[in-house]
CSV table of C-alpha atoms in Angstrom, one decimal:
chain,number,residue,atom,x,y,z
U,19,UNK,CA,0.0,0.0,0.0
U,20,UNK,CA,0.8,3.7,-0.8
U,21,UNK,CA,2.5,6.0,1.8
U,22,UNK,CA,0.3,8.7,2.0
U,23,UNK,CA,1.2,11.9,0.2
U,24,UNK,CA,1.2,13.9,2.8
U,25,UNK,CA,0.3,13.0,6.7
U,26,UNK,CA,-0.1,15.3,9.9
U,27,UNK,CA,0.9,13.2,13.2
U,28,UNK,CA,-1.0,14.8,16.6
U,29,UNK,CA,0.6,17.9,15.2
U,30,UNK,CA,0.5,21.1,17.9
U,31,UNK,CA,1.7,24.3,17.2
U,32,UNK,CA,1.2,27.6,18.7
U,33,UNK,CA,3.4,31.2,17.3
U,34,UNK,CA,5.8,32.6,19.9
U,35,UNK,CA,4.8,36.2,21.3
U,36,UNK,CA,6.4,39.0,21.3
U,37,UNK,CA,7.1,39.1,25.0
U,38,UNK,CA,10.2,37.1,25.7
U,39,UNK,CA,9.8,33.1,26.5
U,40,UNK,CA,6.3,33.5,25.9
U,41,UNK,CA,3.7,31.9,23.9
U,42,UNK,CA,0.3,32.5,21.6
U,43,UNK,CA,-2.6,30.5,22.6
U,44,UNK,CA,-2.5,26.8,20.5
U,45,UNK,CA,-3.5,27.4,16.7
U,46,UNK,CA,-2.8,23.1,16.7
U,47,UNK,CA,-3.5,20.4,19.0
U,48,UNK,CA,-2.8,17.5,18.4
U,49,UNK,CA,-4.1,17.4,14.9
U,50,UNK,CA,-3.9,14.6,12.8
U,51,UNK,CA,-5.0,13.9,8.9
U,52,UNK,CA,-3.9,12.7,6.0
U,53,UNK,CA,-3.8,13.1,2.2
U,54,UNK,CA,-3.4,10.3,-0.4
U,55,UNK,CA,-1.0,10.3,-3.5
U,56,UNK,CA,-3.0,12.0,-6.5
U,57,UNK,CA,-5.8,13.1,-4.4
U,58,UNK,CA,-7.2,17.0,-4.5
U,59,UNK,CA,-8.2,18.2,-1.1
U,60,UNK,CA,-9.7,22.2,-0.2
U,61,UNK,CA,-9.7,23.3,2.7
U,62,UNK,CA,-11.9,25.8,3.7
U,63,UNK,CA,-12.4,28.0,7.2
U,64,UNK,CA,-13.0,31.3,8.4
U,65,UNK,CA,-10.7,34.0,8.5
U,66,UNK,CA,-7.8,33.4,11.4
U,67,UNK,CA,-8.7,29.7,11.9
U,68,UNK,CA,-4.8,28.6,10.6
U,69,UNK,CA,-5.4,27.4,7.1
U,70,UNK,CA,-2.3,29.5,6.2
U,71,UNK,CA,-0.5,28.5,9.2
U,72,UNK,CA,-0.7,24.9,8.1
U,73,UNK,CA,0.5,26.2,4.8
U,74,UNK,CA,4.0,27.5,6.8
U,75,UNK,CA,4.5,24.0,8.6
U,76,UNK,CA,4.0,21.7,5.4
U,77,UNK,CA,6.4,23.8,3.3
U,78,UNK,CA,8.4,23.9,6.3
U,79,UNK,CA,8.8,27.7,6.7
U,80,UNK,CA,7.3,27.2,10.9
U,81,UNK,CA,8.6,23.9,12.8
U,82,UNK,CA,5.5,21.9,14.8
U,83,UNK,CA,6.1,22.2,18.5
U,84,UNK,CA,5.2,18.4,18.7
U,85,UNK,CA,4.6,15.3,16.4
U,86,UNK,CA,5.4,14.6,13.2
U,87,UNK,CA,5.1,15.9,9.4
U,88,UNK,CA,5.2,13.3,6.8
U,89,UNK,CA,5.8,14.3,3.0
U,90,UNK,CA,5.5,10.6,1.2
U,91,UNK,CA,6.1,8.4,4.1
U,92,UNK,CA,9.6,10.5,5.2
U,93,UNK,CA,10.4,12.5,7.9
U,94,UNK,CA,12.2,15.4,7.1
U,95,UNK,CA,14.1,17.2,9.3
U,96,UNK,CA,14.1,20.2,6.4
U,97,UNK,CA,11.0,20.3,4.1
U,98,UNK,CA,11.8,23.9,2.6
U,99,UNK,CA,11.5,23.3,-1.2
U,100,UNK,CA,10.0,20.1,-1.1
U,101,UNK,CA,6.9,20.7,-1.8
U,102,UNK,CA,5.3,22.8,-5.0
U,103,UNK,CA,3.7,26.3,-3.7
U,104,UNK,CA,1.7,28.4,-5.1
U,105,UNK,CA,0.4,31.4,-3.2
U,106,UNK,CA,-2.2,34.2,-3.8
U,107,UNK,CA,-0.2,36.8,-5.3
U,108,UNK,CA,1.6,35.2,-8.1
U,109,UNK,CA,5.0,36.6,-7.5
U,110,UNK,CA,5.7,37.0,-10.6
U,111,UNK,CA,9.4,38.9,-10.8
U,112,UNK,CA,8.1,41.8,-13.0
U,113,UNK,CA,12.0,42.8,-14.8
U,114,UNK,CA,12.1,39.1,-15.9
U,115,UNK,CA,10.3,37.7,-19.0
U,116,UNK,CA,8.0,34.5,-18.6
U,117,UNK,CA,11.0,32.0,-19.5
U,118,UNK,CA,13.3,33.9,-17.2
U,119,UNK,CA,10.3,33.5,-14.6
U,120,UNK,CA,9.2,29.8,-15.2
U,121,UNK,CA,12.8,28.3,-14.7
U,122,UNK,CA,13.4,30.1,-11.6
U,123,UNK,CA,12.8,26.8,-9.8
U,124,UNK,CA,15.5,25.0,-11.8
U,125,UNK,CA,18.0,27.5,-11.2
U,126,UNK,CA,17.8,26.8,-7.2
U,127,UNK,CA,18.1,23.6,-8.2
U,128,UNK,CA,21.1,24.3,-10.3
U,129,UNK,CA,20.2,22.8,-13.4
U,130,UNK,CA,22.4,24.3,-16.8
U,131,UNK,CA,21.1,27.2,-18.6
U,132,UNK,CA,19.9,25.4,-21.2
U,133,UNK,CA,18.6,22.4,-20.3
U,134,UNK,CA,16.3,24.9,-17.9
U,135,UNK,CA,15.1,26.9,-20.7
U,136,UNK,CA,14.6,23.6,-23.1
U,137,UNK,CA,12.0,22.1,-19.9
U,138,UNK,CA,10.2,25.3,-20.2
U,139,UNK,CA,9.8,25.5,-23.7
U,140,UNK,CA,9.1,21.8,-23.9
U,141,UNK,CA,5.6,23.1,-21.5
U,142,UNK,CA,5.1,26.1,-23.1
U,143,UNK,CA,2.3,24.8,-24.6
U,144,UNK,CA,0.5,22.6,-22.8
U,145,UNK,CA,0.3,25.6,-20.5
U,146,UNK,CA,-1.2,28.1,-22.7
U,147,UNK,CA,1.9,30.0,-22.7
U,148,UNK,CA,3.4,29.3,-26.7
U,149,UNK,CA,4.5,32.6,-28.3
U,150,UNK,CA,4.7,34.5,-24.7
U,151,UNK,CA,7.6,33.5,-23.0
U,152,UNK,CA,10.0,36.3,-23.9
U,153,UNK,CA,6.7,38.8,-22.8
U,154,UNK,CA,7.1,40.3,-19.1
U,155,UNK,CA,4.3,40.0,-16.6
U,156,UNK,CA,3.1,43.2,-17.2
U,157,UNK,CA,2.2,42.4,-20.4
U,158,UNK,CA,-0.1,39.4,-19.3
U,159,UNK,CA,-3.4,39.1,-18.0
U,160,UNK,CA,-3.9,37.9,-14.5
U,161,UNK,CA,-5.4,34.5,-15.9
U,162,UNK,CA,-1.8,33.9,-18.2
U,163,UNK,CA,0.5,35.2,-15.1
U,164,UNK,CA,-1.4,32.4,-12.8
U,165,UNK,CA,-0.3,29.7,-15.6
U,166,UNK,CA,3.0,30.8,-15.4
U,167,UNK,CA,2.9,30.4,-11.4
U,168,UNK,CA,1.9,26.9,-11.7
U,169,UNK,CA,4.3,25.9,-14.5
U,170,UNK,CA,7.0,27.6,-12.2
U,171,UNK,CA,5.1,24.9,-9.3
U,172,UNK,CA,5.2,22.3,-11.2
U,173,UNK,CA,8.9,22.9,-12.2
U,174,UNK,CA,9.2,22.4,-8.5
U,175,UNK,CA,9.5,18.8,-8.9
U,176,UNK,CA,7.5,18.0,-5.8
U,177,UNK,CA,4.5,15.6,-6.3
U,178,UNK,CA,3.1,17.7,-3.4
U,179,UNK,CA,1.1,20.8,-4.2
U,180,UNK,CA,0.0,23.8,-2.5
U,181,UNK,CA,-2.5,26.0,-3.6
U,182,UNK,CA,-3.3,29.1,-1.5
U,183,UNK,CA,-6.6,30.9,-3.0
U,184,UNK,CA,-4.6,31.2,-6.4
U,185,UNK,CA,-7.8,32.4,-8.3
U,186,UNK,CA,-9.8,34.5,-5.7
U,187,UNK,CA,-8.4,38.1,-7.6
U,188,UNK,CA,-9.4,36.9,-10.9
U,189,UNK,CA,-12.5,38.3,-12.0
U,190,UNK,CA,-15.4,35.2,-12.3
U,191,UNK,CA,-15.3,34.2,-15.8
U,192,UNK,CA,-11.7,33.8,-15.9
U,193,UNK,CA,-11.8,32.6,-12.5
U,194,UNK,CA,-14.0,29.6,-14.2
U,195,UNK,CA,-11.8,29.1,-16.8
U,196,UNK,CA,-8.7,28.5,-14.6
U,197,UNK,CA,-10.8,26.0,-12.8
U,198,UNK,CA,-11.3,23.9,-15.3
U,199,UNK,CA,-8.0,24.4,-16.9
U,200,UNK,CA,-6.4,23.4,-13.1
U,201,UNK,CA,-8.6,20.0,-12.9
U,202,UNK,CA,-7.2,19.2,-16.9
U,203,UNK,CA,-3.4,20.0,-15.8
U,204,UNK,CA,-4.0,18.0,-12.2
U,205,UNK,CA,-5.3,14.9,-14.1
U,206,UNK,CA,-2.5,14.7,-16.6
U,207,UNK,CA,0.2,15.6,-14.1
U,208,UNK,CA,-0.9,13.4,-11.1
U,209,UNK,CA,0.1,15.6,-8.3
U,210,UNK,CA,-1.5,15.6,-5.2
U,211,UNK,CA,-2.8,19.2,-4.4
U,212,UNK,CA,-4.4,20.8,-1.4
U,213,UNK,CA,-6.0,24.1,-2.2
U,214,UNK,CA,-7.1,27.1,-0.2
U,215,UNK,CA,-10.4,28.3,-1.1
U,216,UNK,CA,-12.9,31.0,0.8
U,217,UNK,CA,-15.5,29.8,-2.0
U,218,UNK,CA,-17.1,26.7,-1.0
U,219,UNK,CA,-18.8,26.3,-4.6
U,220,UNK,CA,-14.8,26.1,-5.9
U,221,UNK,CA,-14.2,23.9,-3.2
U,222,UNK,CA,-16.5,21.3,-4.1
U,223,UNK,CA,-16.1,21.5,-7.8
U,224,UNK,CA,-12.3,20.7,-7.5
U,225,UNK,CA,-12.0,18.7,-4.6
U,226,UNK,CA,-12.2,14.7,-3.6
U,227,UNK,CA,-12.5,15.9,-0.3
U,228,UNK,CA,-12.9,19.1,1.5
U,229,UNK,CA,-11.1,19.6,4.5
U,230,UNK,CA,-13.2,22.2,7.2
U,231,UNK,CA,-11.5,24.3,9.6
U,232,UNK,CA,-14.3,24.5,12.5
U,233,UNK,CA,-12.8,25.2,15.8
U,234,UNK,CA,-9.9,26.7,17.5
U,235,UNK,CA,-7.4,25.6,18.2
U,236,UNK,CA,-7.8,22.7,15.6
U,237,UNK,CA,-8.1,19.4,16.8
U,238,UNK,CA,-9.5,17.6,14.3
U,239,UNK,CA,-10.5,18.9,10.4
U,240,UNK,CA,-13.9,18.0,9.3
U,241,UNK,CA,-13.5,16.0,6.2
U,242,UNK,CA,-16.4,15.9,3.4
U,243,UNK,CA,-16.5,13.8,0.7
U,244,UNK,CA,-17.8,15.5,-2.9
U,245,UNK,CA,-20.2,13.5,-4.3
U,246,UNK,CA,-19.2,13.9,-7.8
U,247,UNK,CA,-17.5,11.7,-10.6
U,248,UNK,CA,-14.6,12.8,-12.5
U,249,UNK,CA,-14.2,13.9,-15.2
U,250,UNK,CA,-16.3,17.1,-14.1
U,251,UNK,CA,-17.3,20.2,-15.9
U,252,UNK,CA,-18.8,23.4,-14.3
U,253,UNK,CA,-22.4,22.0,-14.5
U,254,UNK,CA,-21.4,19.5,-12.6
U,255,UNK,CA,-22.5,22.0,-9.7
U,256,UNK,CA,-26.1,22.0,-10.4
U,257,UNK,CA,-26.5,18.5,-8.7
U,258,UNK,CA,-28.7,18.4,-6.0
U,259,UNK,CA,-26.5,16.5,-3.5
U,260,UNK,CA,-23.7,19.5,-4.6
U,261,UNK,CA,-26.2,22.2,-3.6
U,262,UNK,CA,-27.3,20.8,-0.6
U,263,UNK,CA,-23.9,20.1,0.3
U,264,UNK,CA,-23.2,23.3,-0.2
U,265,UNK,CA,-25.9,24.8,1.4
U,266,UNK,CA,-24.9,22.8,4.5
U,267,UNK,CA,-21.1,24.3,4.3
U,268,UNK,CA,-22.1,27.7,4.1
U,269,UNK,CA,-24.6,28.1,7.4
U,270,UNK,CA,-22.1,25.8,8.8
U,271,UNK,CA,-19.0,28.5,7.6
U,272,UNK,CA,-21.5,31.5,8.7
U,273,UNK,CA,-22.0,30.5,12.0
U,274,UNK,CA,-18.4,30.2,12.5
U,275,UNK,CA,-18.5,34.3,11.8
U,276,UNK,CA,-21.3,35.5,13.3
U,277,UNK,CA,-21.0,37.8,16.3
């Protein structure tokens, strides 16, 4: 059997304060999950509830204060660039072109020169990207910088990949678009990807499984199950069990909020 792509062991965490030796109430205690190879999991939560805090401790930029992180079965004392991220903003460096951009993970890796560029222009395509790669960012829309951002993730190497809210500035119809151009990339490239999302409809359209962030600290994430087949297209929303479903999230996420 498969080690599981990712795996959270009674993980507890809680930021140091600014006053000296002590500590922030627990964001994590004792949580533990896990995600299988090739699966797509969101995870959704209000504001402040430490979705992007368990961001920082899978990529490795924060340390658990107890138990264990897991990337494929491993233990890694250092998981800084082990893992594909890809945050809100795309970061995008504007005084380099969208070749000089893209094989920015390769260079950290110290691949040749050439052999980086020849990877990139080998995707360039598949990406939606042919004809723009000596163009600078500011010459792309916000849909065609965000393909960029995920060919520079997937240069990454990682089969792991994290996804924080990378749509939420796009305006809606491009915001669909990348949705469904996400779900094609994810099914040819067989990553495993958990995605940030404040948009429970998103959530459920891309996701096997929906993580829920709904207490604090975080003991334990509630975990739906999507009710829907794959392939999937945007109607694919219109079911029934989705609406209910989502229904059921959204009092549940508004609640969570309320004064």
């Amino acid at each position: 059997m498969n080690n599981p792509a990712l795996q959270f062991r009674n993980v507890s965490f809680r930021y140091k304060s600014d006053m000296e030796n002590a500590l922030e109430p627990s964001l994590l205690n004792g949580l533990s999950f896990h995600v299988n190879p090739g699966e797509f999991v969101s995870i959704i939560g209000p504001s402040g509830s430490g979705k992007s805090t368990l961001f920082k401790l899978i990529t490795g930029l924060e340390q658990p204060n107890s138990g264990g992180i897991l990337l494929n079965g491993q233990h890694y004392e250092n998981r800084l660039g082990r893992v594909g991220y890809m945050p809100q903003q795309d970061l995008l460096m504007p005084w380099r072109t969208v070749m000089n951009n893209a094989v920015l993970p390769l260079e950290l890796k110290g691949v040749k020169k050439r052999d980086a560029h020849q990877q990139v222009l080998d995707l360039l395509e598949e990406f939606g990207l042919e004809g723009v790669e000596d163009k600078y960012p500011s010459e792309l829309s916000g849909g065609m910088r965000q393909r960029v951002s995920f060919l520079r993730t997937v240069l990454s190497g990682s089969n792991v990949f994290l996804l924080d809210e990378p749509f939420s500035a796009l305006d809606a119809i491009t915001r669909m678009n990348m949705q469904e151009w996400l779900l094609e990339q994810w099914e040819k490239w067989k990553t495993t990807v958990l995605f940030i999302t404040h948009d429970v409809e998103e959530a459920l359209f891309l996701s096997d499984r929906v993580f829920v962030f709904t207490e604090t600290p975080v003991q334990k994430l509630e975990e739906v199950d999507v009710p829907l087949n794959r392939p999937r297209d945007l109607h694919a929303i219109h079911h029934p069990e989705v609406i209910k479903l989502k229904e059921q999230l959204m009092e549940q996420l508004r609640l969570q909020v309320s004064p």
